[in-house]
Coordinates of C-alpha atoms in Angstrom, one line a residue:
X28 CA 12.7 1.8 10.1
X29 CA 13.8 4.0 7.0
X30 CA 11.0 6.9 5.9
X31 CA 10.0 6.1 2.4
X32 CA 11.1 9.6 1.2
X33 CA 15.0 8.0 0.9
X34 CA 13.4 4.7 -0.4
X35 CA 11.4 5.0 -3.9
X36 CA 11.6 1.7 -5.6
X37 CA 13.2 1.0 -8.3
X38 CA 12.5 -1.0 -11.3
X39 CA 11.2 -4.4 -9.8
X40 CA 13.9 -7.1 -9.8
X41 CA 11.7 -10.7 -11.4
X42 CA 11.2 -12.3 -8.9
X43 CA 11.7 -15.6 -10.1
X44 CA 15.5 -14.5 -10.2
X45 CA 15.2 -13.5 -7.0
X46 CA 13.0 -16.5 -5.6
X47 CA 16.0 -18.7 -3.4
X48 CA 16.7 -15.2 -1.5
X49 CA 13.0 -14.3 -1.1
X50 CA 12.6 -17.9 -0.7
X51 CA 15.2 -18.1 2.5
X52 CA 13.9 -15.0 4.3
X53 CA 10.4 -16.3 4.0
X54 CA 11.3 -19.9 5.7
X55 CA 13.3 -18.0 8.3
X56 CA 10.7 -15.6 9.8
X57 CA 7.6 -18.6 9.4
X58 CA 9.9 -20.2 12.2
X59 CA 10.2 -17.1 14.3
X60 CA 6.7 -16.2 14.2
X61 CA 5.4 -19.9 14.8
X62 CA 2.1 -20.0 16.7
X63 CA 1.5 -16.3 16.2
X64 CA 0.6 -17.2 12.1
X65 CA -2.7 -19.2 13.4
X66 CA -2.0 -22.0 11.2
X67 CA -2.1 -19.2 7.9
X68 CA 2.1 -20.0 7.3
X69 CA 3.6 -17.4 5.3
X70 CA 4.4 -17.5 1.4
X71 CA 7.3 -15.7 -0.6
X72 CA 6.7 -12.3 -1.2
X73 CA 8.6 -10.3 -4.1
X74 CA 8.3 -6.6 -3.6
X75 CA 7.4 -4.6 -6.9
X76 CA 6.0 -0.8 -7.5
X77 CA 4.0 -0.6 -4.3
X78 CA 7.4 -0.7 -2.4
X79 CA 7.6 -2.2 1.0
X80 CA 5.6 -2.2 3.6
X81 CA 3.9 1.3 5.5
X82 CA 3.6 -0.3 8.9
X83 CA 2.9 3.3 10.5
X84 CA -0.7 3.1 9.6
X85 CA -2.4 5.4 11.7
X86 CA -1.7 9.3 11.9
X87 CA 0.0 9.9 15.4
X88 CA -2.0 13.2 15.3
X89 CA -5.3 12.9 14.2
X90 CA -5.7 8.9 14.6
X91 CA -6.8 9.1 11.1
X92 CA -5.4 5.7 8.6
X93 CA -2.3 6.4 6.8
X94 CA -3.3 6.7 3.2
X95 CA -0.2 5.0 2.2
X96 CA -0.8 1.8 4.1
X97 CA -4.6 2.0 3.2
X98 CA -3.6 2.0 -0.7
X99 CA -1.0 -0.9 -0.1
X100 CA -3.3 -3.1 1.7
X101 CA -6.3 -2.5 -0.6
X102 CA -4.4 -4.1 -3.9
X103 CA -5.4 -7.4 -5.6
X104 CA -3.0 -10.1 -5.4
X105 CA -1.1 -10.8 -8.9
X106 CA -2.9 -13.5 -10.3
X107 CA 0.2 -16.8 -10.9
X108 CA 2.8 -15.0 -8.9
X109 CA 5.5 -16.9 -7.6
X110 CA 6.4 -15.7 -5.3
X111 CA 3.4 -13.9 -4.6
X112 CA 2.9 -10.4 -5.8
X113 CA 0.7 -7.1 -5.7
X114 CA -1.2 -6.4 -8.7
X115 CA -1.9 -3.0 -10.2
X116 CA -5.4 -3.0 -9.6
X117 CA -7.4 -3.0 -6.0
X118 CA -9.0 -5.9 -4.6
X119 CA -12.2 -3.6 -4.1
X120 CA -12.3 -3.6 -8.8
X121 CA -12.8 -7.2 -8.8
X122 CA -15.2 -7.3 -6.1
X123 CA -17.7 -4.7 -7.4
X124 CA -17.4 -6.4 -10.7
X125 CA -18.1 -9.7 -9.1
X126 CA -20.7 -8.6 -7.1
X127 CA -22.8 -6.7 -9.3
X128 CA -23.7 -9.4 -11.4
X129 CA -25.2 -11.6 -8.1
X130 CA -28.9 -11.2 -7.6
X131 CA -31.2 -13.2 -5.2
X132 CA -33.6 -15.7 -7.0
X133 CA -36.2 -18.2 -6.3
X134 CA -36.1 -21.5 -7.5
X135 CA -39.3 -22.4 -10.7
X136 CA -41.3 -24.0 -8.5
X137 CA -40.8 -21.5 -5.5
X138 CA -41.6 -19.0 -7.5
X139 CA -44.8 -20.5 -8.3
X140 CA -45.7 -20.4 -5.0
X141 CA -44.9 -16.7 -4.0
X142 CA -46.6 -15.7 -7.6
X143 CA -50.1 -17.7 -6.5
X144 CA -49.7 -16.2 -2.7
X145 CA -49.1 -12.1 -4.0
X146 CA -52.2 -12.9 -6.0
X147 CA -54.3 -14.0 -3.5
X148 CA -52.8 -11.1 -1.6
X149 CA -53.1 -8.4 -4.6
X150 CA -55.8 -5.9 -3.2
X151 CA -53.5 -5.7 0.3
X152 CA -50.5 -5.4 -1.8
X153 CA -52.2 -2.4 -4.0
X154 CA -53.3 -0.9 -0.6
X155 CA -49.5 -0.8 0.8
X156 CA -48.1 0.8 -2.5
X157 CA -51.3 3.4 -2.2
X158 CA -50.8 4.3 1.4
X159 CA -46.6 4.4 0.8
X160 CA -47.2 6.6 -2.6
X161 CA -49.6 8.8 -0.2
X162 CA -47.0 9.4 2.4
X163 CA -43.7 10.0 0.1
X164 CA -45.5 11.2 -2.6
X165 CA -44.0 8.4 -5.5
X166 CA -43.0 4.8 -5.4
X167 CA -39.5 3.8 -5.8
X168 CA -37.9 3.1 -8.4
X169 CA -37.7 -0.9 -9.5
X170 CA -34.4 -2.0 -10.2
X171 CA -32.9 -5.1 -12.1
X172 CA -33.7 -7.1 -8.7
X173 CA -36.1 -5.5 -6.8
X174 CA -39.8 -4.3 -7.7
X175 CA -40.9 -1.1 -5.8
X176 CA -42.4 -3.4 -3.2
X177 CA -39.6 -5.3 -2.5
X178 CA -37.6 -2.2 -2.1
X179 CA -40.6 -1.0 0.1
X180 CA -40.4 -4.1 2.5
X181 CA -36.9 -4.2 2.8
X182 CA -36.2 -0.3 3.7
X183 CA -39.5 -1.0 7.0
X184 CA -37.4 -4.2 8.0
X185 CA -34.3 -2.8 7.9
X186 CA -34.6 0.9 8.8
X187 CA -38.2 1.1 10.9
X188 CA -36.6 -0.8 13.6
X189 CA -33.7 -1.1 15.5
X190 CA -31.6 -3.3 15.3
X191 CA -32.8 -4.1 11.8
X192 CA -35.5 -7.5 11.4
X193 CA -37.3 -8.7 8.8
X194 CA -40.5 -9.6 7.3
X195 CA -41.2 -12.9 9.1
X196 CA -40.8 -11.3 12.3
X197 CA -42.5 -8.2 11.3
X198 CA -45.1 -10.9 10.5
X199 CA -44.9 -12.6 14.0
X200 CA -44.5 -9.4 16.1
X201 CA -47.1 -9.7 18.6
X202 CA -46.5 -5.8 19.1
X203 CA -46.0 -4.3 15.6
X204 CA -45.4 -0.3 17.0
X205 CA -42.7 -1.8 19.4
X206 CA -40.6 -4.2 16.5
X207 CA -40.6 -1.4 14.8
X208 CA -39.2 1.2 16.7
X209 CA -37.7 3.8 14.6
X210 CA -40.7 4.0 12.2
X211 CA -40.6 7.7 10.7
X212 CA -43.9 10.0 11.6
X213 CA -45.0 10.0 7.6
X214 CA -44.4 5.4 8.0
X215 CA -46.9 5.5 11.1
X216 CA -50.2 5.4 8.7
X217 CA -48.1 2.4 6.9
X218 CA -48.0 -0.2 9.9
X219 CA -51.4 -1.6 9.8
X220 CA -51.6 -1.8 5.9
X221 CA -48.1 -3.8 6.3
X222 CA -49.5 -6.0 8.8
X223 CA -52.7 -6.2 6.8
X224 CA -50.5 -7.6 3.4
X225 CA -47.7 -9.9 5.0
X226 CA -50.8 -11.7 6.7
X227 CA -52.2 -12.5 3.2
X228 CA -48.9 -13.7 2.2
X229 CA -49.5 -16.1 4.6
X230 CA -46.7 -19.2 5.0
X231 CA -45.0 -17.6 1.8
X232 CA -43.7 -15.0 3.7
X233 CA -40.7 -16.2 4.4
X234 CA -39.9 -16.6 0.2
X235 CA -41.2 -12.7 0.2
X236 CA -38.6 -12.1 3.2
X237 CA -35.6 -14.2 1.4
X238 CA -35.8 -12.6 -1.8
X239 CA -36.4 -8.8 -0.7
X240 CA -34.2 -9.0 2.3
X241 CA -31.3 -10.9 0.4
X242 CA -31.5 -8.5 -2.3
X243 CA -31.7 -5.4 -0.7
X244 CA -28.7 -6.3 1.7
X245 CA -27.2 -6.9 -1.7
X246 CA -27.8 -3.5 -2.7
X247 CA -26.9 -2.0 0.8
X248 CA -23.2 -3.8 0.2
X249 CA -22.7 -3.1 -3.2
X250 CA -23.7 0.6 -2.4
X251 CA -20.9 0.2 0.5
X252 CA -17.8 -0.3 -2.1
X253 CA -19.4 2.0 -4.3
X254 CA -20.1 5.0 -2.2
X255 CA -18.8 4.8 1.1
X256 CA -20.9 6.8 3.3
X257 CA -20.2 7.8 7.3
X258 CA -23.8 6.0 7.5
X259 CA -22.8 2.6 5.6
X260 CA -19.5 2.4 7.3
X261 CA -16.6 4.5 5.0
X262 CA -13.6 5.3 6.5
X263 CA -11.6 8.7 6.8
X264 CA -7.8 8.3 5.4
X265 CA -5.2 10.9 6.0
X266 CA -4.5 11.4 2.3
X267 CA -7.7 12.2 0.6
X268 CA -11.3 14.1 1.5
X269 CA -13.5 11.7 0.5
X270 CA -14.6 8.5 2.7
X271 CA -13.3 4.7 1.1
X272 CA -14.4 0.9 1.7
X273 CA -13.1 0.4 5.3
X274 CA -9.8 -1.6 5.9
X275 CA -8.8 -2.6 9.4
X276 CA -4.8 -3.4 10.7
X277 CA -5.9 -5.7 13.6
X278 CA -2.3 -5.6 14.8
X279 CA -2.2 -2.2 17.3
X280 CA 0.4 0.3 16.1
X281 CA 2.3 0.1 19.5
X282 CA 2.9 -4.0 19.3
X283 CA 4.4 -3.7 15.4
X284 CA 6.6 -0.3 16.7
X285 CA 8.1 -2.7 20.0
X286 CA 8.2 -5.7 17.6
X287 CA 10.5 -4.1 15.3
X288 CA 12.5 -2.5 18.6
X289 CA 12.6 -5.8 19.6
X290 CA 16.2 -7.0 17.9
X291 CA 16.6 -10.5 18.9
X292 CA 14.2 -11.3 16.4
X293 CA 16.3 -11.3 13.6
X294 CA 16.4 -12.9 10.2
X295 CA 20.6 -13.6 9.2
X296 CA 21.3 -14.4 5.4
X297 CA 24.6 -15.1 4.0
X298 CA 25.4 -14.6 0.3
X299 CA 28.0 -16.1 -1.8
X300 CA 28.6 -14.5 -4.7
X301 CA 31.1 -15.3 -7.2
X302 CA 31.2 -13.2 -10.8
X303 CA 30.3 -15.4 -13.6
X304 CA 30.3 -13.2 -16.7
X305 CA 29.9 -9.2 -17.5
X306 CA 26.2 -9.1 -16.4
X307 CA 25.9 -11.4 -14.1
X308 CA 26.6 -13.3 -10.8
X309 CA 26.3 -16.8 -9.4
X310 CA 24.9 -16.3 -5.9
X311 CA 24.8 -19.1 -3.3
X312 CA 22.3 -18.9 -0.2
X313 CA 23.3 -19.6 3.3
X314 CA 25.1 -23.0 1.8
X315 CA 22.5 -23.5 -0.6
X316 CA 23.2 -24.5 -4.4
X317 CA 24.0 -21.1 -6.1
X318 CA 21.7 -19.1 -8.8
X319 CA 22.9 -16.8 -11.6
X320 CA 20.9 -13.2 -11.4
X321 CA 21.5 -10.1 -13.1
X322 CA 23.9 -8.1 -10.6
X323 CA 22.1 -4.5 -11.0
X324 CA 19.3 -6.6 -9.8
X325 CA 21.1 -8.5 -7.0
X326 CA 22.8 -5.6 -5.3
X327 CA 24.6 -2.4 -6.2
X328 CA 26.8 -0.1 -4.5
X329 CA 27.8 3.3 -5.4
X330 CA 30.6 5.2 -4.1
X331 CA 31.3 8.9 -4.3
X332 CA 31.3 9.4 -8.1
X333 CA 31.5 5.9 -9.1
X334 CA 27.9 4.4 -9.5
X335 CA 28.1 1.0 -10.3
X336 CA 31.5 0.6 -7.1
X337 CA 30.0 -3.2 -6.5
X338 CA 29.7 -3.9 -10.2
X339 CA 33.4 -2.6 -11.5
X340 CA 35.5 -2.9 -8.1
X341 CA 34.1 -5.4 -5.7
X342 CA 32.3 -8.4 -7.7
X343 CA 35.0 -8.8 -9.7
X344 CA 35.9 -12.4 -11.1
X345 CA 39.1 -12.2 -9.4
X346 CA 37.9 -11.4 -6.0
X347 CA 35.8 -13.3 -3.0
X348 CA 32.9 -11.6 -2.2
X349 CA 30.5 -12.7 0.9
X350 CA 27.2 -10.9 1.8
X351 CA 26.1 -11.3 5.4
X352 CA 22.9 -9.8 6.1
X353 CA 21.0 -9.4 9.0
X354 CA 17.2 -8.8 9.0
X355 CA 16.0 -7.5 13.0
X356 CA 12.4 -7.2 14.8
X357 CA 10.8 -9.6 13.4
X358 CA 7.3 -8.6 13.6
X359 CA 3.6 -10.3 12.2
X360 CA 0.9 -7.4 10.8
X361 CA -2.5 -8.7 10.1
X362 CA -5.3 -6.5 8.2
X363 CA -7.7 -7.0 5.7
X364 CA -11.6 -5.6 4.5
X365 CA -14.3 -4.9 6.7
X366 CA -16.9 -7.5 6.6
X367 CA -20.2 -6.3 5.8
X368 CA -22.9 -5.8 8.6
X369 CA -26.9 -7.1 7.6
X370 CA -28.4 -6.3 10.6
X371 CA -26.8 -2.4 10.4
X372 CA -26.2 -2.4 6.7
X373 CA -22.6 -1.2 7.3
X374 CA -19.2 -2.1 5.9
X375 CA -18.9 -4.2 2.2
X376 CA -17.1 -7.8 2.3
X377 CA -19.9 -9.9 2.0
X378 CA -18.9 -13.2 0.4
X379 CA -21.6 -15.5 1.5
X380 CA -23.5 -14.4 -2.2
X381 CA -20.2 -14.9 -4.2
X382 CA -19.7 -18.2 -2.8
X383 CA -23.1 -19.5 -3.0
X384 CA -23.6 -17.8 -6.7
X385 CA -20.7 -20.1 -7.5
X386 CA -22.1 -23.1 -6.2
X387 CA -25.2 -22.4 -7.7
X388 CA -24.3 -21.8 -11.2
X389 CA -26.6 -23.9 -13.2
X390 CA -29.1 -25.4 -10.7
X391 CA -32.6 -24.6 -10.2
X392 CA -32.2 -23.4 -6.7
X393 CA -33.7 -20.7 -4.7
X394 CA -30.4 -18.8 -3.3
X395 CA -27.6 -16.2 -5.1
X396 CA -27.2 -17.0 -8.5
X397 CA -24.8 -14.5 -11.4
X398 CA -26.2 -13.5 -13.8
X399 CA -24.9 -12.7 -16.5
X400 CA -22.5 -15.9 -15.3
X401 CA -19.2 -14.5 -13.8
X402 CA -15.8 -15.7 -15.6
X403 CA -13.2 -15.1 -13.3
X404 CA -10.9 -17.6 -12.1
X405 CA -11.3 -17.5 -8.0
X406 CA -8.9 -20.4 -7.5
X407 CA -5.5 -19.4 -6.3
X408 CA -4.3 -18.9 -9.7
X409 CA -6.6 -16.1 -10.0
X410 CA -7.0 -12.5 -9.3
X411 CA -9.2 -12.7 -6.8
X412 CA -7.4 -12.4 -4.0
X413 CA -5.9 -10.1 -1.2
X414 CA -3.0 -10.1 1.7
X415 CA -4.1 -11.0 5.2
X416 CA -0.8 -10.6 6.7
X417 CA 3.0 -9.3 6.3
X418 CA 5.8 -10.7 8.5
X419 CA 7.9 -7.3 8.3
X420 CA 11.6 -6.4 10.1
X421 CA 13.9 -3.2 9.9
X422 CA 15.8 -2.6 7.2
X423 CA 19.2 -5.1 7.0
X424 CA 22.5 -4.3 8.3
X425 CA 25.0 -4.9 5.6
X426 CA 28.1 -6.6 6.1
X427 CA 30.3 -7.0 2.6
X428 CA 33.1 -9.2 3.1
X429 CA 35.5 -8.6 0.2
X430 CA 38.5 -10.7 -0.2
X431 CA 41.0 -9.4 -2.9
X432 CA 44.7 -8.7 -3.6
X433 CA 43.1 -4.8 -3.7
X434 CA 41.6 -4.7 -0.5
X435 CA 43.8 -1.8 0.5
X436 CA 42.4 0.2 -2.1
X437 CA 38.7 -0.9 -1.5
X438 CA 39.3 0.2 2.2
X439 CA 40.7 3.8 1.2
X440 CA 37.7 4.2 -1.1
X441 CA 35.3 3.6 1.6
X442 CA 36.9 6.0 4.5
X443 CA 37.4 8.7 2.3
X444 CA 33.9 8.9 0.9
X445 CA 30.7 10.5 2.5
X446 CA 28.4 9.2 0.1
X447 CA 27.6 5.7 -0.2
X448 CA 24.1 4.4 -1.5
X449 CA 23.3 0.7 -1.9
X450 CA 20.6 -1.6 -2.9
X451 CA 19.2 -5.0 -2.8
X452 CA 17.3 -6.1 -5.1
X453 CA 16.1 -3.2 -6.7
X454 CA 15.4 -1.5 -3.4
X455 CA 17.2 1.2 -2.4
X456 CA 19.1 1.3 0.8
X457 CA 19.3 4.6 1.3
X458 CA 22.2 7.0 1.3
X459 CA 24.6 8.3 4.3
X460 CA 24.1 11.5 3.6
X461 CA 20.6 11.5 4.2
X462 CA 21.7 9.9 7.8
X463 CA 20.2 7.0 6.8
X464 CA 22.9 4.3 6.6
X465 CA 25.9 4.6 7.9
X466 CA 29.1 2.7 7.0
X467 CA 32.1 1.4 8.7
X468 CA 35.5 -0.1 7.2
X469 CA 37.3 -2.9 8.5
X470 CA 40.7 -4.7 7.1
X471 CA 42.4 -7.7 7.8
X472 CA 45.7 -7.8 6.1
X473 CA 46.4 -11.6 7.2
X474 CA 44.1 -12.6 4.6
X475 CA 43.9 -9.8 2.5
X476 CA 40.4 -8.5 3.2
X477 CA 38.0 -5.8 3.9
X478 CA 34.7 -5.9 5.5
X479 CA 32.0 -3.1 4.9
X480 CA 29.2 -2.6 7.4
X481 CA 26.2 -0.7 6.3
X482 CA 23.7 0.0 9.6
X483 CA 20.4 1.1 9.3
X484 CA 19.8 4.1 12.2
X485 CA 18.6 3.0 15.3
X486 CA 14.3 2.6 15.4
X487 CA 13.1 6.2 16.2
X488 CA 9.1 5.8 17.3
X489 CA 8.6 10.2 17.6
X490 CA 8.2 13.0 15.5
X491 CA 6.1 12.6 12.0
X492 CA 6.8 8.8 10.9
X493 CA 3.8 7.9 8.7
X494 CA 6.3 7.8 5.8
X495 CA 8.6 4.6 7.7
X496 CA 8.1 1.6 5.8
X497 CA 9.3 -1.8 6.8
X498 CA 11.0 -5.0 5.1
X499 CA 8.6 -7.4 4.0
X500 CA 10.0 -11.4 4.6
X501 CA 6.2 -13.3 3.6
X502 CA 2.8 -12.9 3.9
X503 CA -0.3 -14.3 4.4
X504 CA -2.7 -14.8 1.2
X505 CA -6.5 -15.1 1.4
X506 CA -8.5 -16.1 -2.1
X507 CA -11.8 -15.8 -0.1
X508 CA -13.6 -17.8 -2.9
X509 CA -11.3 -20.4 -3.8
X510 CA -13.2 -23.6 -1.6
X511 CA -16.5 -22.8 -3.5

């Protein structure tokens, strides 16, 4: 567990050049976790700018979420990443753009009906926007879904009673004053003139109740990623004063910080790598057939004043080089968006609409329909989707096994130097002088060879730790609308 302080990512490696290594780690930890993935297994995950994994995610002190882990969790997934990838943007853009253009509609000949039925039932609907204009002073406002009585209806049936109902049972309630329960003083001369319309609606009330209830909860969701309220369910992160669509890490803090104490679940990878030209290397998995990769963005070592030690001194093409690597505390962290709440209007993933909208598209049915029609690819090859998951261990301990008529020299190097800083693809391991890593020198003079070990420090669970980030080995993918 490294604090992300000594740990600011560098420029992302591709990972396509990276893909057998991420590839390897990925298999490895889907067979340690086994049952615990639920049948989700894990895909290849490439790390870029948001850096690994903050799997400290709630403030020791204040039991507030860690704004770093909320801000990780929330991103899109990079749309035809292999492996996968976040993007840029958070999952929460593409939703609000998606979700604003779904409205609730009724079919033609559905329609029809509800028309003919508020006609017959005009004079009772006149005398419920009369009494609610006499009690709030003004009608509200009709938006692109919802006409003022719509909006009227759906703020009796889902804020005059508790838990919320709607208009059919208002319709059926046998005692009106006790369905709705939390009607305000100023809504009490409203009841009977309610009562008095939905009983001229008649059998059509339930198209009145689909269309006004299915749009306002549309509203009440929308208005949740939007502006996230203590009342509709926004959540309080460490990092900023404002409230943000909730997130959730279903994993308790405690079982991730003894899962990564717990050492025997470990991850090994053994590296090959043989020099193949100025800028690169050919790299060969645990056995497998080897890859060439840049080797700034394979792994670097630096070594007192020499920056670029692994480059000039140890992957040379006249020396043996092995890389044994082993990942420890193997651990599974699940999370994801709040789903959204009808019956108490709270929280904002609501994909019921989306999915339906998408099914819809074209037909003459009563249900969610886009409009304008929505463009975005929601198959796996698109942006629309978000992480569920990270499997997640301690930083590696680093064992470089050089094998060269210099070894001697290699050795000296090492022991005499306080500073040595590596990385692996692109990510920093740290430095010794920040008591970080440390690093031990071994020779064997029977075959001419030095090993370098490079230990992470031991986990450490006290003190302020909301900066500790973890390795990332796979994750778990969800395009929520991909089956549509």
């Amino acid at each position: 567990m490294i604090n992300s302080e000594t740990l600011a990512v560098a420029e992302a490696v591709p990972a396509t050049e990276a893909s057998a290594i991420i590839d390897a780690l990925r298999s490895q930890a889907d067979d340690i976790l086994g049952t615990a993935l639920e049948g989700s297994p894990l895909v290849s995950f490439a790390v870029g700018s948001a850096g690994n994994f903050p799997y400290y995610w709630q403030n020791p002190n204040n039991l507030l979420f860690n704004g770093a882990t909320y801000n990780w969790i929330g991103h899109n997934l990079a749309a035809k990443a292999t492996p996968a990838q976040l993007d840029s943007d958070l999952f929460t853009t593409n939703y609000i753009e998606v979700f604003s253009k779904i409205g609730y509609h009724l079919s033609a000949a559905d329609n029809d009906l509800l028309s003919q039925a508020q006609k017959n039932a005009t004079n009772q609907q006149m005398a419920l926007l009369n009494a609610w204009r006499a009690a709030y002073g003004s009608l509200p406002a009709a938006t692109a879904t919802q006409q003022p009585i719509d909006i009227i209806m759906s703020t009796i049936a889902s804020t005059w009673a508790k838990p919320a109902t709607d208009l059919t049972s208002i319709q059926q309630a046998s005692n009106l004053n006790a369905l709705l329960n939390n009607t305000p003083a100023s809504g009490q001369p409203i009841r009977p003139v309610l009562a008095a319309y939905l009983n001229a609606l008649g059998t059509s009330v339930s198209l009145q109740n689909a269309t006004t209830m299915n749009n306002g909860y549309l509203q009440n969701a929308l208005l949740a990623v939007q502006s996230p309220t203590a009342a509709n369910g926004g959540m309080a992160i460490d990092t900023i004063s404002q409230l943000v669509p909730a997130y959730a890490v279903s994993t308790p803090l405690n079982d991730i910080i003894n899962g990564l104490a717990d050492t025997s679940n470990a991850v090994p990878l053994h590296m090959s790598v043989k020099r193949t030209s100025e800028s690169e290397v050919t790299v060969s998995v645990n056995g497998s057939t080897g890859f060439s990769i840049p080797i700034f963005d394979f792994f670097s070592v630096s070594v007192g004043a020499s920056a670029s030690y692994f480059s000039d001194n140890i992957a040379t093409s006249s020396n043996s080089v092995d890389i044994s690597m082993v990942f420890s505390g193997v651990t599974l962290v699940n999370f994801g968006p709040v789903s959204f709440n009808p019956s108490l209007n709270t929280n904002w993933l609501w994909m019921e609409p989306i999915t339906e909208a998408i099914q819809n598209a074209g037909a003459d049915v009563s249900g969610f329909h886009f409009s304008p029609a929505c463009t975005l690819d929601f198959s796996p090859n698109g942006p629309f989707g978000y992480l569920t998951g990270v499997a997640i261990s301690n930083y590696p301990t680093v064992q470089i096994t050089v094998t060269s008529s210099s070894y001697q020299s290699i050795a000296t190097t090492f022991q005499q130097s306080s500073t040595v800083k590596a990385s692996f693809l692109g990510i920093p391991l740290a430095s010794v002088t920040e008591s970080s890593y440390s690093h031990s020198v071994q020779t064997n003079a029977s075959n001419s060879s030095v090993t370098i070990t490079l230990t992470p420090p031991a986990p450490s669970v006290s003190g302020p730790v909301e900066g500790s980030v973890a390795w990332i080995l796979g994750a778990q993918t969800h395009y929520p609308a991909a089956s549509a």
